[in-house]
Coordinates of C-alpha atoms and ligand atoms in Angstrom, one line a residue:
X798 CA -0.4 0.1 -0.3
X799 CA 3.1 2.5 0.6
X800 CA 5.3 2.4 -2.2
X801 CA 2.4 4.1 -4.2
X802 CA 1.4 6.4 -1.7
X803 CA 4.0 9.0 -2.1
X804 CA 4.5 11.5 -5.5
X805 CA 7.5 11.4 -7.2
X806 CA 10.2 13.6 -5.6
X807 CA 10.1 16.2 -7.5
X808 CA 14.0 17.4 -8.4
X809 CA 13.2 19.3 -11.7
X810 CA 11.1 21.8 -10.2
X811 CA 12.8 25.2 -8.5
X812 CA 13.5 25.3 -5.2
X813 CA 12.7 28.7 -3.2
X814 CA 16.5 27.3 -0.7
X815 CA 18.4 26.3 -4.3
X816 CA 21.3 28.5 -4.6
X817 CA 20.0 32.1 -4.5
X818 CA 23.9 33.3 -4.2
X819 CA 24.8 30.3 -7.1
X820 CA 26.9 29.1 -4.3
X821 CA 27.8 25.2 -3.4
X822 CA 27.5 24.7 0.0
X823 CA 28.8 21.1 2.4
X824 CA 26.6 19.9 4.3
X825 CA 28.6 16.6 6.4
X826 CA 26.5 14.6 8.0
X827 CA 27.7 12.0 11.0
X828 CA 26.1 9.3 12.2
X829 CA 26.4 6.5 14.2
X830 CA 25.4 3.4 11.9
X831 CA 24.0 2.6 8.2
X832 CA 19.8 3.4 8.6
X833 CA 20.7 6.1 11.1
X834 CA 20.9 9.0 8.0
X835 CA 17.6 8.0 6.5
X836 CA 16.4 7.8 9.6
X837 CA 17.1 11.6 11.2
X838 CA 17.9 13.2 8.3
X839 CA 17.1 11.4 5.1
X840 CA 14.7 14.3 3.8
X841 CA 16.9 17.4 4.7
X842 CA 20.1 15.7 2.8
X843 CA 17.4 14.6 0.3
X844 CA 16.8 18.4 -0.1
X845 CA 20.2 20.1 0.0
X846 CA 21.1 17.6 -2.7
X847 CA 17.8 18.3 -5.0
X848 CA 19.0 22.0 -4.4
X849 CA 22.5 21.5 -6.0
X850 CA 24.5 21.5 -2.6
X851 CA 27.4 19.0 -1.7
X852 CA 26.2 16.0 0.8
X853 CA 28.9 14.2 2.7
X854 CA 27.5 11.2 5.2
X855 CA 30.4 9.6 7.9
X856 CA 29.5 6.9 9.9
X857 CA 31.3 5.3 12.6
X858 CA 30.6 2.6 12.2
X859 CA 28.8 -0.9 9.7
X860 CA 26.1 -1.4 12.7
X861 CA 28.0 -5.3 12.7
X862 CA 25.9 -5.6 16.4
X863 CA 22.3 -4.4 14.4
X864 CA 19.2 -6.8 15.2
X865 CA 18.5 -9.0 11.6
X866 CA 17.0 -11.9 10.3
X867 CA 19.4 -14.6 10.7
X868 CA 20.3 -14.7 6.6
X869 CA 21.7 -11.6 7.5
X870 CA 23.9 -13.6 8.7
X871 CA 26.6 -11.2 12.4
X872 CA 29.4 -9.6 12.2
X873 CA 31.3 -8.8 9.8
X874 CA 29.5 -10.5 7.6
X875 CA 26.5 -8.3 8.6
X876 CA 28.7 -4.9 8.4
X877 CA 29.3 -5.6 5.0
X878 CA 25.3 -6.0 4.6
X879 CA 25.1 -2.9 5.7
X880 CA 27.5 -1.0 4.6
X881 CA 26.1 -1.9 0.6
X882 CA 22.8 -0.8 2.4
X883 CA 25.0 2.4 3.6
X884 CA 25.6 3.0 -0.6
X885 CA 22.2 2.7 -1.8
X886 CA 20.8 4.8 1.0
X887 CA 23.7 7.5 0.1
X888 CA 22.1 7.1 -3.9
X889 CA 18.8 8.2 -3.2
X890 CA 19.2 11.0 -1.4
X891 CA 21.7 12.3 -4.1
X892 CA 24.9 11.7 -1.0
X893 CA 28.1 11.9 -3.4
X894 CA 30.2 10.9 -1.1
X895 CA 30.7 8.3 2.2
X896 CA 33.1 7.6 4.8
X897 CA 33.2 5.5 7.0
X898 CA 35.6 6.1 10.4
X899 CA 35.2 2.9 11.3
X900 CA 35.3 2.5 14.7
X901 CA 33.0 -1.4 16.2
X902 CA 29.9 -1.0 16.9
X903 CA 29.4 -1.4 21.0
X904 CA 25.3 -2.7 20.2
X905 CA 22.4 -1.1 21.7
X906 CA 23.8 -2.0 25.5
X907 CA 26.8 -1.6 25.3
X908 CA 27.0 -5.5 25.3
X909 CA 29.8 -5.8 22.2
X910 CA 32.5 -7.3 22.8
X911 CA 35.0 -7.0 19.3
X912 CA 37.3 -10.0 18.6
X913 CA 39.2 -8.3 16.8
X914 CA 41.1 -5.8 18.3
X915 CA 39.1 -2.7 16.3
X916 CA 37.8 0.0 18.6
X917 CA 34.6 0.4 20.2
X918 CA 32.9 3.5 18.8
X919 CA 31.3 4.3 22.7
X920 CA 35.5 3.6 24.4
X921 CA 36.6 5.8 21.5
X922 CA 39.2 8.4 22.6
X923 CA 36.2 11.6 21.7
X924 CA 39.9 14.0 20.9
X925 CA 40.8 10.9 18.4
X926 CA 37.9 10.2 16.8
X927 CA 37.0 14.4 16.6
X928 CA 40.0 15.3 14.3
X929 CA 39.1 12.4 12.0
X930 CA 35.8 13.6 11.9
X931 CA 36.9 17.9 12.0
X932 CA 40.3 16.4 8.9
X933 CA 36.7 14.6 6.9
X934 CA 35.2 18.4 7.3
X935 CA 37.6 20.3 6.1
X936 CA 38.9 17.6 3.2
X937 CA 34.8 19.0 2.1
X938 CA 35.0 22.9 2.3
X939 CA 32.0 21.5 5.5
X940 CA 29.9 25.0 5.7
X941 CA 26.9 22.3 8.5
X942 CA 28.0 19.0 10.8
X943 CA 24.8 17.6 11.6
X944 CA 25.1 15.1 14.7
X945 CA 23.1 14.0 17.4
X946 CA 21.0 16.1 21.0
X947 CA 22.6 14.8 24.1
X948 CA 20.8 12.6 24.6
X949 CA 21.4 10.9 22.0
X950 CA 18.1 10.0 20.3
X951 CA 16.7 6.9 22.3
X952 CA 19.8 6.8 24.3
X953 CA 21.7 4.4 22.0
X954 CA 25.8 4.4 24.2
X955 CA 26.8 5.0 20.3
X956 CA 24.2 7.6 19.4
X957 CA 25.6 9.4 22.9
X958 CA 30.0 9.2 21.2
X959 CA 28.3 11.0 18.5
X960 CA 26.6 13.7 20.6
X961 CA 30.2 14.4 21.8
X962 CA 32.3 13.5 19.2
X963 CA 30.3 16.1 16.8
X964 CA 30.5 18.7 19.2
X965 CA 34.1 18.2 19.8
X966 CA 34.7 18.1 15.7
X967 CA 32.8 21.6 15.1
X968 CA 35.4 23.1 17.6
X969 CA 38.4 22.2 15.3
X970 CA 37.3 23.7 12.1
X971 CA 34.7 26.6 10.7
X972 CA 31.1 24.5 10.4
X973 CA 27.6 25.3 11.4
X974 CA 26.9 22.2 14.1
X975 CA 23.3 21.3 13.9
X976 CA 21.5 18.5 16.4
X977 CA 19.2 16.2 14.9
X978 CA 16.9 15.7 16.5
X979 CA 13.6 14.8 16.9
X980 CA 9.7 16.9 18.7
X981 CA 9.9 14.2 22.2
X982 CA 6.1 15.7 23.5
X983 CA 4.0 14.8 19.8
X984 CA 7.1 11.6 19.5
X985 CA 5.3 10.0 23.1
X986 CA 2.3 12.1 22.0
X987 CA 2.9 9.9 17.9
X988 CA 4.1 6.6 20.3
X989 CA 1.2 6.6 22.8
X990 CA -1.5 6.6 19.7
X991 CA 0.8 4.1 17.5
X992 CA 0.9 1.7 20.5
X993 CA -3.3 1.3 20.9
X994 CA -3.3 1.3 17.3
X995 CA -1.4 -1.6 17.5
X996 CA 1.8 0.0 15.4
X997 CA 3.9 -0.2 18.1
X998 CA 5.5 -3.2 19.9
X999 CA 4.2 -3.3 23.2
X1000 CA 8.2 -3.8 24.6
X1001 CA 9.1 -0.3 23.6
X1002 CA 9.3 1.6 26.7
X1003 CA 7.7 4.9 26.1
X1004 CA 8.5 6.4 30.1
X1005 CA 12.1 6.3 28.7
X1006 CA 11.1 8.3 25.1
X1007 CA 9.7 10.8 27.6
X1008 CA 13.0 11.4 28.4
X1009 CA 14.5 10.9 24.9
X1010 CA 15.7 14.0 21.6
X1011 CA 14.8 17.3 22.9
X1012 CA 12.1 19.8 24.5
X1013 CA 10.2 20.9 22.0
X1014 CA 10.4 24.1 23.0
X1015 CA 14.8 24.0 22.1
X1016 CA 14.8 23.5 18.9
X1017 CA 15.9 25.6 15.9
X1018 CA 15.2 24.6 12.8
X1019 CA 11.7 22.9 11.3
X1020 CA 12.4 21.4 8.2
X1021 CA 9.9 20.4 5.9
X1022 CA 11.1 17.3 3.3
X1023 CA 8.1 16.7 1.7
X1024 CA 8.9 16.9 -1.3
X1025 CA 11.4 14.5 -0.5
X1026 CA 9.7 12.2 1.1
X1027 CA 10.5 9.2 -1.8
X1028 CA 13.8 9.5 -2.1
X1029 CA 13.5 9.5 2.3
X1030 CA 11.0 6.4 1.6
X1031 CA 13.4 5.1 -0.3
X1032 CA 16.8 5.4 1.5
X1033 CA 15.0 3.9 4.4
X1034 CA 13.8 1.0 1.7
X1035 CA 17.5 0.6 1.0
X1036 CA 18.7 -0.7 5.1
X1037 CA 16.5 -4.0 3.9
X1038 CA 18.2 -5.7 7.1
X1039 CA 17.1 -3.1 9.5
X1040 CA 13.7 -4.2 8.4
X1041 CA 14.5 -7.3 8.7
X1042 CA 14.0 -9.6 12.1
X1043 CA 13.2 -13.2 13.2
X1044 CA 10.7 -11.6 16.1
X1045 CA 9.6 -8.8 16.8
X1046 CA 9.1 -5.4 15.3
X1047 CA 11.6 -3.0 13.7
X1048 CA 11.0 0.6 13.8
X1049 CA 12.2 1.0 10.6
X1050 CA 9.6 -1.6 9.6
X1051 CA 6.8 0.1 11.5
X1052 CA 7.2 3.2 9.6
X1053 CA 7.9 1.8 6.2
X1054 CA 4.1 0.2 6.3
X1055 CA 2.6 3.9 7.3
X1056 CA 0.2 4.4 5.0
X1057 CA 0.8 7.9 2.7
X1058 CA -0.9 9.8 5.2
X1059 CA 0.6 9.3 8.2
X1060 CA 4.2 9.1 7.4
X1061 CA 3.9 12.0 5.8
X1062 CA 2.4 13.9 9.6
X1063 CA 5.5 11.0 11.5
X1064 CA 8.3 12.0 8.6
X1065 CA 7.3 15.4 6.5
X1066 CA 10.0 16.9 8.7
X1067 CA 13.1 16.8 10.4
X1068 CA 14.6 18.5 13.4
X1069 CA 17.4 20.2 14.3
X1070 CA 19.1 21.9 17.2
X1071 CA 21.6 24.4 16.1
X1072 CA 23.5 25.0 19.8
X1073 CA 23.3 28.6 20.5
X1074 CA 21.4 29.6 18.8
X1075 CA 17.9 31.3 21.0
X1076 CA 15.0 29.8 19.2
X1077 CA 12.8 31.7 16.4
X1078 CA 8.9 31.5 16.2
X1079 CA 8.6 30.6 13.1
X1080 CA 11.6 27.5 13.0
X1081 CA 14.5 28.1 10.1
X1082 CA 13.2 25.6 7.7
X1083 CA 16.7 26.0 6.2
X1084 CA 20.0 24.4 7.4
X1085 CA 22.1 26.8 5.9
X1086 CA 20.1 29.6 7.0
X1087 CA 22.6 30.3 9.9
X1088 CA 25.4 29.9 6.9
X1089 CA 24.5 32.0 4.0
X1090 CA 23.0 34.4 7.5
X1091 CA 27.0 34.4 7.9
X1092 CA 29.2 38.0 7.5
Ligands
ZN2541 ZN1 21.8 3.8 15.8

């Protein structure tokens, strides 16, 4: 049903934010695992790419500790699948570069112990990882770097580490830092509704979400990605291993099953906080807004 729910994206249509000064800007979007970019930032990145800007995806790990159906294997086998999925997601979004920092996936509860001497991302020295990320930002002449909010979204230890590393990298190089997040109160309301409709598994810790992500009043950017939902859905679909499970429901699978209008309602906007910037009214609807307004 959802396959035909989104109209095709209007990549060739003029966008009011497309290169008004004829300057191509660069956004480096930093994530913990393949599929995080699709869930949190896909529409924003597709919109930036469609407007002619350069989009660079950076992933700290290959996501080899993620859950997936047994057919995808585990460890390195799953990691290779997920890196290929990341490449497919990047292609769907118009991201031209994909970089991996090469850390091990720490697992949902930081429980994974790598056997090959690889450093888990949660154990990475923040300064070392931030220098790696800053070097990528410099190489691609980044204008904007995206990281995660101080809660690490829903609190995965690798997502908390993305927050720390991106904050430090932004200090090391001259970029605008935007922290990808979700407005907390509407998310909690949506999850409660989803539970009543049996779309959200009973095992999900709803109480935990009352401390997750960011209070609405603290958001600085609300990016309308309504014209880029086909690309966003294609990026989410590219992560097929993460919509698979031998038992239980997966967030990605639940979201991909949403009918068009609900998908648009839940995923048609993406949110960011620019640390140090007071929230305006209305919120900024352009990830490059504060780059362009700087002298
Ligand atoms: Zn993740």
